Amino acid sequence: MNRKMLWTIAIIMVAAISLAGCGGTTAKPPDAGKTNVKPPENDNHTEGKKPDDDKQVTLRMTYWAGSQTTTDKTNKVIELFQEKYPNIKIESEFTGWNGYYEKLNVQAAGNSLPDLVRHDYSYIAQFAGKDLLLDLSERIDSGQINLKDVDEAYLSGGMIDGKMYGVNIANNALSVIYDPEAFEKAGVPAPTPNWTWEEYEQHMLQIKNNLGIYGDKHQELAFPLYLRQHGASLYNKEGTALGYTDDQLFIDFYEMQLRLQKQGAISTIAEELEAKGIEDTPFGSGKAAMVIAWSNNLPTYEDALKKPLALALPPGSGEGKGMYVKPSQFMTISKSSKHPEEAAKFIDFWINDIEANKVLNGFGGMPVSANIMQAMEPDFDEAQRKMTAYIAEAAKYSSQIDPADPSGAGEVSKLLSNIGQEIFFEKISAQDGAEKFRRQANEILGKNK
């Protein structure tokens, strides 16, 4: 297999199950807390140890977790790291996606950020802009964080204003996860890269009429994609206002969902809000034939439904305007860290250690190193092979990702969700919702001027 193909394959991300809005999933989070991994009881495992590595150091690390598996695998990687570097102890702490950034903001205000912080693409620019993250460029250039086997295209998301603030440990792409059996029974063709939103609407109705189940759920997650497909974006390049000027785009997208909702072709908003985990969602519980979600959710949905599923590009992707591959997780070092050298060693270990990546087995993101990827590929399971093939397909139809979300993006995302609920509960019209969203979102983003 040639190097170019390996780089393409390496783009896959099986992000942590808890990612929301691209960042996360609806998987049930474990109780937030600390997981202090015990350092080795002896110094027999001293591979990589140097004479000047005797100073005992304790690092704090924080990340979001949506399942016990996330914490178990993270703890095992930490154990392996501590075996290699007996003088470094890592105290890890985790939170579910909901509340993760609220906690980080409190820690930042108190100048108590952990040394190692996991960041999402939606927030890394905000923390870098507040001078809270260490520029990793020098450590990457020196080889302390070895990225020589990682395609530069996979690293650009962590580059902000010419400085590298985060190392991407996984990639992801929005997808249609669907039940091929349900589509076939309903007489609906499998989605192709060229299917349109008009065909999507027809197919959802056909599934409802022929099978008596939902076709899909409401699609707030796909709205930024829909904007990109029409030559617009959710935010302008400066991050000071919305990136589209024609509210008809908002109206058309939400009115389509209202039509499907009224005909019972997508689930009710009440059902969706009640779901506490993937297995409770309309698709995860077998009440719908598909869902538009991040591709890394495939194994979790397959586990919930106890059957093989398939991946396809979202509607409207054929012209190559909307799709993009998204860095879903970054490893960063806080600027306030007193031990940046040791923290950099952990990032390098996560990227380049074969045993650590065998433990992760793609759960928190497929290896971004081409060499590690090549070593692991023969042992991929069927779900990993499907996701690998999907990301390669998505890359063919992708355009450049939008700039990292600006300060205030979290508030805007919550605002969009709340206004969407008002529309779907039919308290306001899609037109009024469009006007309300524009006014309030621009007020939030205007603070960046």
Tab-separated table of C-alpha atoms in Angstrom:
chain	number	residue	atom	x	y	z
A	1	MET	CA	0.000	0.000	0.000
A	2	ASN	CA	1.477	3.330	-0.963
A	3	ARG	CA	2.075	6.192	1.411
A	4	LYS	CA	-0.616	8.400	-0.128
A	5	MET	CA	-3.241	5.769	0.520
A	6	LEU	CA	-2.023	5.360	4.095
A	7	TRP	CA	-2.324	9.087	4.676
A	8	THR	CA	-5.841	9.015	3.326
A	9	ILE	CA	-6.764	6.101	5.561
A	10	ALA	CA	-5.223	7.806	8.573
A	11	ILE	CA	-7.799	10.551	8.387
A	12	ILE	CA	-10.381	8.351	10.160
A	13	MET	CA	-11.543	9.321	13.589
A	14	VAL	CA	-13.376	7.285	15.963
A	15	ALA	CA	-13.815	10.188	18.405
A	16	ALA	CA	-14.683	9.633	22.008
A	17	ILE	CA	-18.290	8.409	22.228
A	18	SER	CA	-19.347	11.495	24.108
A	19	LEU	CA	-18.663	14.071	21.345
A	20	ALA	CA	-21.436	16.484	20.852
A	21	GLY	CA	-22.244	18.838	17.979
A	22	CYS	CA	-19.110	17.537	16.594
A	23	GLY	CA	-18.007	17.388	19.076
A	24	GLY	CA	-20.052	14.835	21.016
A	25	THR	CA	-22.571	12.034	21.059
A	26	THR	CA	-25.535	11.289	23.208
A	27	ALA	CA	-23.848	8.379	24.943
A	28	LYS	CA	-24.398	8.184	28.695
A	29	PRO	CA	-21.446	9.790	30.498
A	30	PRO	CA	-19.916	8.167	33.554
A	31	ASP	CA	-19.950	10.084	36.804
A	32	ALA	CA	-17.468	12.894	36.405
A	33	GLY	CA	-14.431	12.650	38.647
A	34	LYS	CA	-10.767	11.855	38.918
A	35	THR	CA	-9.026	8.652	37.972
A	36	ASN	CA	-5.605	8.597	39.507
A	37	VAL	CA	-3.612	5.876	37.787
A	38	LYS	CA	-1.060	4.299	40.095
A	39	PRO	CA	2.540	4.664	38.971
A	40	PRO	CA	4.573	1.452	38.614
A	41	GLU	CA	5.728	-0.105	41.883
A	42	ASN	CA	9.261	-0.606	40.597
A	43	ASP	CA	11.683	0.893	38.123
A	44	ASN	CA	12.208	-2.220	36.038
A	45	HIS	CA	10.444	-0.656	33.058
A	46	THR	CA	12.911	2.070	32.186
A	47	GLU	CA	12.757	2.105	28.393
A	48	GLY	CA	13.323	5.660	27.186
A	49	LYS	CA	14.629	6.790	30.574
A	50	LYS	CA	17.636	9.123	30.537
A	51	PRO	CA	20.004	10.115	33.353
A	52	ASP	CA	18.306	13.500	33.678
A	53	ASP	CA	14.835	11.952	33.898
A	54	ASP	CA	15.030	11.204	37.652
A	55	LYS	CA	13.080	14.224	38.840
A	56	GLN	CA	9.635	13.159	39.992
A	57	VAL	CA	6.872	15.078	38.229
A	58	THR	CA	3.086	14.977	38.522
A	59	LEU	CA	0.946	16.058	35.574
A	60	ARG	CA	-2.778	16.773	35.623
A	61	MET	CA	-4.793	15.854	32.562
A	62	THR	CA	-8.458	16.480	31.754
A	63	TYR	CA	-10.745	15.121	29.054
A	64	TRP	CA	-14.416	14.505	28.346
A	65	ALA	CA	-15.823	10.986	28.558
A	66	GLY	CA	-19.107	9.516	27.396
A	67	SER	CA	-18.619	5.953	28.596
A	68	GLN	CA	-16.666	3.864	31.072
A	69	THR	CA	-14.738	2.441	28.137
A	70	THR	CA	-13.286	5.892	27.457
A	71	THR	CA	-11.864	6.174	30.954
A	72	ASP	CA	-10.681	2.548	31.036
A	73	LYS	CA	-8.708	2.891	27.812
A	74	THR	CA	-7.305	6.287	28.802
A	75	ASN	CA	-6.167	4.890	32.137
A	76	LYS	CA	-4.462	1.949	30.435
A	77	VAL	CA	-2.533	4.307	28.130
A	78	ILE	CA	-1.491	6.308	31.184
A	79	GLU	CA	-0.251	3.118	32.862
A	80	LEU	CA	1.854	2.257	29.815
A	81	PHE	CA	3.268	5.791	29.737
A	82	GLN	CA	4.186	5.639	33.421
A	83	GLU	CA	5.957	2.319	32.847
A	84	LYS	CA	8.076	3.977	30.178
A	85	TYR	CA	8.626	7.150	32.245
A	86	PRO	CA	8.591	6.048	35.920
A	87	ASN	CA	9.421	9.567	37.091
A	88	ILE	CA	6.176	11.007	35.639
A	89	LYS	CA	2.842	10.471	37.353
A	90	ILE	CA	-0.388	11.519	35.632
A	91	GLU	CA	-3.532	12.384	37.556
A	92	SER	CA	-6.444	12.347	35.117
A	93	GLU	CA	-9.829	13.960	35.596
A	94	PHE	CA	-12.843	13.670	33.356
A	95	THR	CA	-16.281	15.198	32.829
A	96	GLY	CA	-19.183	14.392	30.540
A	97	TRP	CA	-19.413	16.614	27.466
A	98	ASN	CA	-22.185	18.651	29.071
A	99	GLY	CA	-20.397	20.859	31.556
A	100	TYR	CA	-16.869	20.130	30.316
A	101	TYR	CA	-16.138	23.625	29.056
A	102	GLU	CA	-17.967	25.268	31.933
A	103	LYS	CA	-15.516	23.503	34.234
A	104	LEU	CA	-12.531	24.507	32.087
A	105	ASN	CA	-13.631	28.142	32.149
A	106	VAL	CA	-13.812	28.065	35.943
A	107	GLN	CA	-10.335	26.519	36.124
A	108	ALA	CA	-8.980	29.089	33.686
A	109	ALA	CA	-10.404	31.920	35.776
A	110	GLY	CA	-8.670	30.478	38.822
A	111	ASN	CA	-5.380	29.900	36.967
A	112	SER	CA	-5.690	26.184	37.719
A	113	LEU	CA	-5.961	24.555	34.284
A	114	PRO	CA	-4.497	21.038	34.138
A	115	ASP	CA	-1.194	20.568	32.331
A	116	LEU	CA	-2.778	18.506	29.545
A	117	VAL	CA	-6.208	19.543	28.251
A	118	ARG	CA	-8.265	17.761	25.602
A	119	HIS	CA	-9.890	20.314	23.291
A	120	ASP	CA	-12.596	20.250	20.648
A	121	TYR	CA	-12.327	22.130	17.344
A	122	SER	CA	-15.209	24.352	18.435
A	123	TYR	CA	-13.302	25.787	21.389
A	124	ILE	CA	-9.549	25.568	20.824
A	125	ALA	CA	-9.346	28.992	19.128
A	126	GLN	CA	-11.114	30.625	22.058
A	127	PHE	CA	-8.601	29.261	24.579
A	128	ALA	CA	-5.660	30.098	22.328
A	129	GLY	CA	-7.024	33.619	21.893
A	130	LYS	CA	-7.093	34.072	25.643
A	131	ASP	CA	-3.391	33.098	25.835
A	132	LEU	CA	-4.205	29.953	27.826
A	133	LEU	CA	-2.461	27.416	25.577
A	134	LEU	CA	1.220	26.780	24.949
A	135	ASP	CA	2.522	27.154	21.399
A	136	LEU	CA	3.809	23.662	20.524
A	137	SER	CA	5.644	24.690	17.347
A	138	GLU	CA	9.147	24.578	18.848
A	139	ARG	CA	8.583	21.163	20.421
A	140	ILE	CA	7.247	19.806	17.134
A	141	ASP	CA	10.108	21.306	15.116
A	142	SER	CA	12.671	19.790	17.497
A	143	GLY	CA	11.056	16.368	17.230
A	144	GLN	CA	10.120	16.159	20.908
A	145	ILE	CA	6.595	15.701	19.604
A	146	ASN	CA	7.325	13.566	16.561
A	147	LEU	CA	4.838	14.222	13.766
A	148	LYS	CA	7.016	13.286	10.793
A	149	ASP	CA	4.658	10.448	9.834
A	150	VAL	CA	1.517	12.607	10.067
A	151	ASP	CA	0.173	14.349	6.969
A	152	GLU	CA	0.322	18.142	7.332
A	153	ALA	CA	-3.319	18.316	6.251
A	154	TYR	CA	-4.272	16.568	9.489
A	155	LEU	CA	-2.418	19.133	11.598
A	156	SER	CA	-3.705	22.394	10.145
A	157	GLY	CA	-6.717	22.521	12.456
A	158	GLY	CA	-4.451	23.106	15.444
A	159	MET	CA	-2.677	26.009	13.725
A	160	ILE	CA	-4.036	29.390	14.811
A	161	ASP	CA	-2.429	32.658	13.714
A	162	GLY	CA	0.661	30.810	12.587
A	163	LYS	CA	1.194	28.921	15.844
A	164	MET	CA	0.462	25.267	16.637
A	165	TYR	CA	-1.625	25.126	19.798
A	166	GLY	CA	-3.020	21.609	19.560
A	167	VAL	CA	-2.043	18.242	18.105
A	168	ASN	CA	-4.915	16.542	16.346
A	169	ILE	CA	-5.278	12.969	17.592
A	170	ALA	CA	-8.285	11.997	15.428
A	171	ASN	CA	-10.477	13.069	12.511
A	172	ASN	CA	-14.183	12.714	11.877
A	173	ALA	CA	-16.845	13.467	9.280
A	174	LEU	CA	-20.584	13.966	9.346
A	175	SER	CA	-22.405	10.974	7.904
A	176	VAL	CA	-25.678	9.167	7.398
A	177	ILE	CA	-25.750	6.038	9.549
A	178	TYR	CA	-28.568	3.868	8.258
A	179	ASP	CA	-30.144	0.418	8.438
A	180	PRO	CA	-29.793	-1.188	4.974
A	181	GLU	CA	-32.439	-3.760	5.839
A	182	ALA	CA	-35.025	-1.086	6.667
A	183	PHE	CA	-34.245	0.866	3.492
A	184	GLU	CA	-34.652	-2.274	1.385
A	185	LYS	CA	-37.948	-3.237	3.022
A	186	ALA	CA	-39.281	0.266	2.445
A	187	GLY	CA	-38.254	0.173	-1.213
A	188	VAL	CA	-35.876	3.098	-0.687
A	189	PRO	CA	-32.544	3.015	-2.554
A	190	ALA	CA	-29.326	3.197	-0.581
A	191	PRO	CA	-28.079	6.788	-0.340
A	192	THR	CA	-25.511	7.809	-2.941
A	193	PRO	CA	-23.137	10.800	-2.880
A	194	ASN	CA	-25.495	12.581	-5.273
A	195	TRP	CA	-28.770	12.250	-3.399
A	196	THR	CA	-30.462	15.572	-2.717
A	197	TRP	CA	-32.407	17.050	0.169
A	198	GLU	CA	-35.553	16.761	-1.977
A	199	GLU	CA	-34.903	13.024	-2.365
A	200	TYR	CA	-34.159	12.794	1.351
A	201	GLU	CA	-37.573	14.253	2.147
A	202	GLN	CA	-39.290	11.833	-0.244
A	203	HIS	CA	-37.418	8.849	1.195
A	204	MET	CA	-38.288	9.745	4.791
A	205	LEU	CA	-41.970	9.840	3.836
A	206	GLN	CA	-41.648	6.543	1.978
A	207	ILE	CA	-40.111	4.853	5.014
A	208	LYS	CA	-42.901	6.169	7.239
A	209	ASN	CA	-45.653	5.065	4.839
A	210	ASN	CA	-44.202	1.619	4.060
A	211	LEU	CA	-42.761	0.576	7.413
A	212	GLY	CA	-44.647	2.666	9.958
A	213	ILE	CA	-41.406	3.899	11.579
A	214	TYR	CA	-39.596	7.224	11.484
A	215	GLY	CA	-37.168	7.953	8.716
A	216	ASP	CA	-34.916	10.209	10.805
A	217	LYS	CA	-34.838	12.811	13.581
A	218	HIS	CA	-34.621	16.623	13.546
A	219	GLN	CA	-31.395	17.846	12.003
A	220	GLU	CA	-29.863	20.784	13.874
A	221	LEU	CA	-26.469	19.104	13.451
A	222	ALA	CA	-26.698	19.326	9.647
A	223	PHE	CA	-27.558	23.037	9.458
A	224	PRO	CA	-23.922	24.263	9.113
A	225	LEU	CA	-23.422	21.623	6.411
A	226	TYR	CA	-26.537	22.850	4.597
A	227	LEU	CA	-25.206	26.410	4.704
A	228	ARG	CA	-21.856	25.320	3.248
A	229	GLN	CA	-23.664	23.498	0.451
A	230	HIS	CA	-25.207	26.850	-0.500
A	231	GLY	CA	-21.940	28.774	-0.475
A	232	ALA	CA	-22.391	30.208	3.031
A	233	SER	CA	-21.206	29.388	6.552
A	234	LEU	CA	-22.470	29.635	10.086
A	235	TYR	CA	-19.865	32.264	11.063
A	236	ASN	CA	-18.035	34.899	9.064
A	237	LYS	CA	-14.250	34.619	8.779
A	238	GLU	CA	-13.685	37.195	11.503
A	239	GLY	CA	-16.051	35.467	13.915
A	240	THR	CA	-17.908	38.737	14.478
A	241	ALA	CA	-21.264	37.814	12.908
A	242	LEU	CA	-23.162	35.035	11.179
A	243	GLY	CA	-21.629	33.947	7.884
A	244	TYR	CA	-24.812	34.026	5.801
A	245	THR	CA	-27.031	36.964	4.896
A	246	ASP	CA	-30.030	35.211	3.321
A	247	ASP	CA	-32.438	34.042	6.036
A	248	GLN	CA	-34.293	32.003	3.424
A	249	LEU	CA	-31.635	29.330	3.915
A	250	PHE	CA	-32.626	29.019	7.583
A	251	ILE	CA	-36.332	29.099	6.711
A	252	ASP	CA	-36.075	26.427	4.011
A	253	PHE	CA	-34.048	24.072	6.203
A	254	TYR	CA	-36.388	24.303	9.189
A	255	GLU	CA	-39.604	24.283	7.180
A	256	MET	CA	-38.496	21.026	5.541
A	257	GLN	CA	-38.212	19.479	8.989
A	258	LEU	CA	-41.583	20.890	10.019
A	259	ARG	CA	-43.222	19.220	7.014
A	260	LEU	CA	-41.659	15.885	7.902
A	261	GLN	CA	-42.578	16.312	11.566
A	262	LYS	CA	-46.233	17.003	10.799
A	263	GLN	CA	-46.428	13.868	8.625
A	264	GLY	CA	-44.785	11.680	11.258
A	265	ALA	CA	-41.765	10.974	9.054
A	266	ILE	CA	-39.273	12.146	11.698
A	267	SER	CA	-39.435	11.704	15.440
A	268	THR	CA	-41.000	14.241	17.766
A	269	ILE	CA	-38.780	16.765	19.461
A	270	ALA	CA	-40.085	15.517	22.829
A	271	GLU	CA	-38.798	11.991	22.133
A	272	GLU	CA	-35.412	13.340	21.159
A	273	LEU	CA	-35.095	15.475	24.280
A	274	GLU	CA	-35.954	12.518	26.520
A	275	ALA	CA	-33.103	10.363	25.165
A	276	LYS	CA	-30.298	10.011	27.690
A	277	GLY	CA	-28.045	7.809	25.568
A	278	ILE	CA	-27.670	6.514	22.039
A	279	GLU	CA	-29.724	3.455	22.852
A	280	ASP	CA	-32.631	5.750	23.812
A	281	THR	CA	-32.606	7.766	20.572
A	282	PRO	CA	-35.159	7.031	17.838
A	283	PHE	CA	-32.569	5.348	15.647
A	284	GLY	CA	-30.711	3.648	18.481
A	285	SER	CA	-33.941	2.113	19.767
A	286	GLY	CA	-35.042	0.862	16.354
A	287	LYS	CA	-37.811	3.440	15.861
A	288	ALA	CA	-36.094	5.145	12.888
A	289	ALA	CA	-34.283	3.938	9.784
A	290	MET	CA	-31.342	6.376	9.857
A	291	VAL	CA	-29.676	9.282	11.579
A	292	ILE	CA	-27.310	12.026	10.454
A	293	ALA	CA	-24.442	11.782	12.937
A	294	TRP	CA	-20.651	11.727	13.205
A	295	SER	CA	-19.204	8.619	11.594
A	296	ASN	CA	-17.446	7.564	14.794
A	297	ASN	CA	-20.876	6.730	16.253
A	298	LEU	CA	-21.242	3.702	13.972
A	299	PRO	CA	-19.938	1.054	16.432
A	300	THR	CA	-22.130	2.399	19.236
A	301	TYR	CA	-25.276	2.280	17.099
A	302	GLU	CA	-24.381	-1.220	15.923
A	303	ASP	CA	-23.993	-2.302	19.540
A	304	ALA	CA	-27.354	-0.756	20.434
A	305	LEU	CA	-29.223	-2.354	17.527
A	306	LYS	CA	-27.276	-5.647	17.496
A	307	LYS	CA	-26.975	-5.566	13.719
A	308	PRO	CA	-24.635	-4.293	10.994
A	309	LEU	CA	-25.303	-0.781	9.718
A	310	ALA	CA	-23.976	1.290	6.824
A	311	LEU	CA	-22.479	4.741	6.271
A	312	ALA	CA	-23.285	7.211	3.506
A	313	LEU	CA	-22.696	10.864	2.701
A	314	PRO	CA	-25.359	13.331	3.890
A	315	PRO	CA	-27.820	14.719	1.310
A	316	GLY	CA	-26.433	17.458	-0.919
A	317	SER	CA	-22.813	16.299	-0.694
A	318	GLY	CA	-22.333	15.445	-4.365
A	319	GLU	CA	-21.192	18.895	-5.471
A	320	GLY	CA	-18.321	18.889	-2.979
A	321	LYS	CA	-19.245	22.199	-1.326
A	322	GLY	CA	-20.546	21.111	2.048
A	323	MET	CA	-18.555	18.124	3.244
A	324	TYR	CA	-15.391	18.507	5.283
A	325	VAL	CA	-13.196	16.367	7.484
A	326	LYS	CA	-13.111	17.657	11.038
A	327	PRO	CA	-10.389	17.340	13.675
A	328	SER	CA	-12.482	16.099	16.546
A	329	GLN	CA	-9.974	16.130	19.389
A	330	PHE	CA	-6.795	18.030	20.141
A	331	MET	CA	-4.209	17.378	22.812
A	332	THR	CA	-2.964	20.684	24.221
A	333	ILE	CA	-0.654	21.935	26.947
A	334	SER	CA	-1.779	24.776	29.182
A	335	LYS	CA	0.495	27.794	29.113
A	336	SER	CA	0.447	27.778	32.912
A	337	SER	CA	1.920	24.253	33.077
A	338	LYS	CA	5.135	24.006	35.090
A	339	HIS	CA	6.076	20.794	33.292
A	340	PRO	CA	5.668	21.373	29.537
A	341	GLU	CA	8.510	19.007	28.600
A	342	GLU	CA	6.931	16.062	30.385
A	343	ALA	CA	3.487	16.974	28.991
A	344	ALA	CA	4.963	16.985	25.474
A	345	LYS	CA	6.329	13.481	26.075
A	346	PHE	CA	2.805	12.256	26.774
A	347	ILE	CA	1.442	13.757	23.549
A	348	ASP	CA	4.268	12.122	21.601
A	349	PHE	CA	3.555	8.822	23.351
A	350	TRP	CA	-0.154	8.970	22.465
A	351	ILE	CA	0.653	9.583	18.800
A	352	ASN	CA	3.598	7.247	18.269
A	353	ASP	CA	3.580	4.361	20.741
A	354	ILE	CA	2.329	1.162	19.099
A	355	GLU	CA	1.249	-0.513	22.354
A	356	ALA	CA	-0.751	2.553	23.397
A	357	ASN	CA	-2.514	2.595	20.057
A	358	LYS	CA	-3.263	-1.109	20.316
A	359	VAL	CA	-4.954	-0.400	23.633
A	360	LEU	CA	-6.999	2.415	22.118
A	361	ASN	CA	-7.746	0.261	19.044
A	362	GLY	CA	-9.319	3.231	17.315
A	363	PHE	CA	-11.788	3.871	20.135
A	364	GLY	CA	-10.660	7.420	20.792
A	365	GLY	CA	-9.534	8.036	17.222
A	366	MET	CA	-7.728	6.025	14.578
A	367	PRO	CA	-3.940	6.571	14.539
A	368	VAL	CA	-2.868	9.702	12.691
A	369	SER	CA	0.658	8.380	12.232
A	370	ALA	CA	0.933	6.542	8.908
A	371	ASN	CA	3.446	4.076	10.387
A	372	ILE	CA	1.227	3.215	13.344
A	373	MET	CA	-1.745	2.947	11.022
A	374	GLN	CA	0.084	0.491	8.783
A	375	ALA	CA	0.993	-1.668	11.769
A	376	MET	CA	-2.588	-1.805	13.038
A	377	GLU	CA	-4.574	-2.049	9.813
A	378	PRO	CA	-4.472	-5.875	9.518
A	379	ASP	CA	-6.295	-6.170	12.850
A	380	PHE	CA	-9.154	-3.741	12.082
A	381	ASP	CA	-12.634	-5.110	12.757
A	382	GLU	CA	-15.496	-4.727	10.295
A	383	ALA	CA	-16.789	-1.471	11.783
A	384	GLN	CA	-13.311	0.071	11.578
A	385	ARG	CA	-13.007	-0.995	7.948
A	386	LYS	CA	-16.362	0.600	7.129
A	387	MET	CA	-15.366	3.838	8.819
A	388	THR	CA	-11.996	3.818	7.065
A	389	ALA	CA	-13.694	3.414	3.697
A	390	TYR	CA	-16.255	6.105	4.545
A	391	ILE	CA	-13.711	8.744	5.527
A	392	ALA	CA	-11.775	8.032	2.327
A	393	GLU	CA	-15.029	8.516	0.382
A	394	ALA	CA	-15.924	11.668	2.324
A	395	ALA	CA	-12.497	13.137	1.591
A	396	LYS	CA	-13.220	12.903	-2.143
A	397	TYR	CA	-16.243	15.198	-1.736
A	398	SER	CA	-14.804	17.530	0.912
A	399	SER	CA	-13.799	21.166	0.697
A	400	GLN	CA	-11.668	23.154	3.148
A	401	ILE	CA	-13.048	23.238	6.651
A	402	ASP	CA	-14.254	26.577	8.030
A	403	PRO	CA	-12.011	28.421	10.501
A	404	ALA	CA	-12.185	27.265	14.099
A	405	ASP	CA	-15.360	28.438	15.822
A	406	PRO	CA	-15.054	31.935	17.317
A	407	SER	CA	-15.509	33.066	20.881
A	408	GLY	CA	-19.184	32.845	21.756
A	409	ALA	CA	-19.800	29.831	19.518
A	410	GLY	CA	-21.008	27.799	22.483
A	411	GLU	CA	-23.684	30.393	23.238
A	412	VAL	CA	-24.688	30.536	19.574
A	413	SER	CA	-24.985	26.749	19.389
A	414	LYS	CA	-27.211	26.682	22.447
A	415	LEU	CA	-29.279	29.547	21.019
A	416	LEU	CA	-29.779	27.651	17.753
A	417	SER	CA	-30.925	24.583	19.679
A	418	ASN	CA	-33.386	26.574	21.790
A	419	ILE	CA	-34.874	28.398	18.795
A	420	GLY	CA	-35.121	25.116	16.915
A	421	GLN	CA	-37.165	23.692	19.779
A	422	GLU	CA	-39.464	26.721	19.684
A	423	ILE	CA	-40.021	26.116	15.971
A	424	PHE	CA	-40.614	22.380	16.320
A	425	PHE	CA	-42.973	22.856	19.271
A	426	GLU	CA	-44.696	25.323	16.900
A	427	LYS	CA	-44.442	28.274	19.256
A	428	ILE	CA	-42.902	30.433	16.536
A	429	SER	CA	-42.648	30.194	12.733
A	430	ALA	CA	-39.448	29.317	10.897
A	431	GLN	CA	-39.350	32.895	9.589
A	432	ASP	CA	-39.619	34.380	13.077
A	433	GLY	CA	-37.024	31.872	14.264
A	434	ALA	CA	-34.629	32.968	11.518
A	435	GLU	CA	-34.978	36.616	12.496
A	436	LYS	CA	-34.618	35.872	16.201
A	437	PHE	CA	-31.543	33.725	15.663
A	438	ARG	CA	-29.853	36.343	13.484
A	439	ARG	CA	-30.493	39.170	15.929
A	440	GLN	CA	-29.372	37.355	19.070
A	441	ALA	CA	-26.476	35.459	17.470
A	442	ASN	CA	-25.006	38.640	16.036
A	443	GLU	CA	-25.287	40.293	19.458
A	444	ILE	CA	-23.216	37.451	20.932
A	445	LEU	CA	-20.646	37.434	18.132
A	446	GLY	CA	-20.472	41.231	18.006
A	447	LYS	CA	-18.524	41.142	21.258
A	448	ASN	CA	-15.554	39.827	19.239
A	449	LYS	CA	-15.202	43.114	17.326
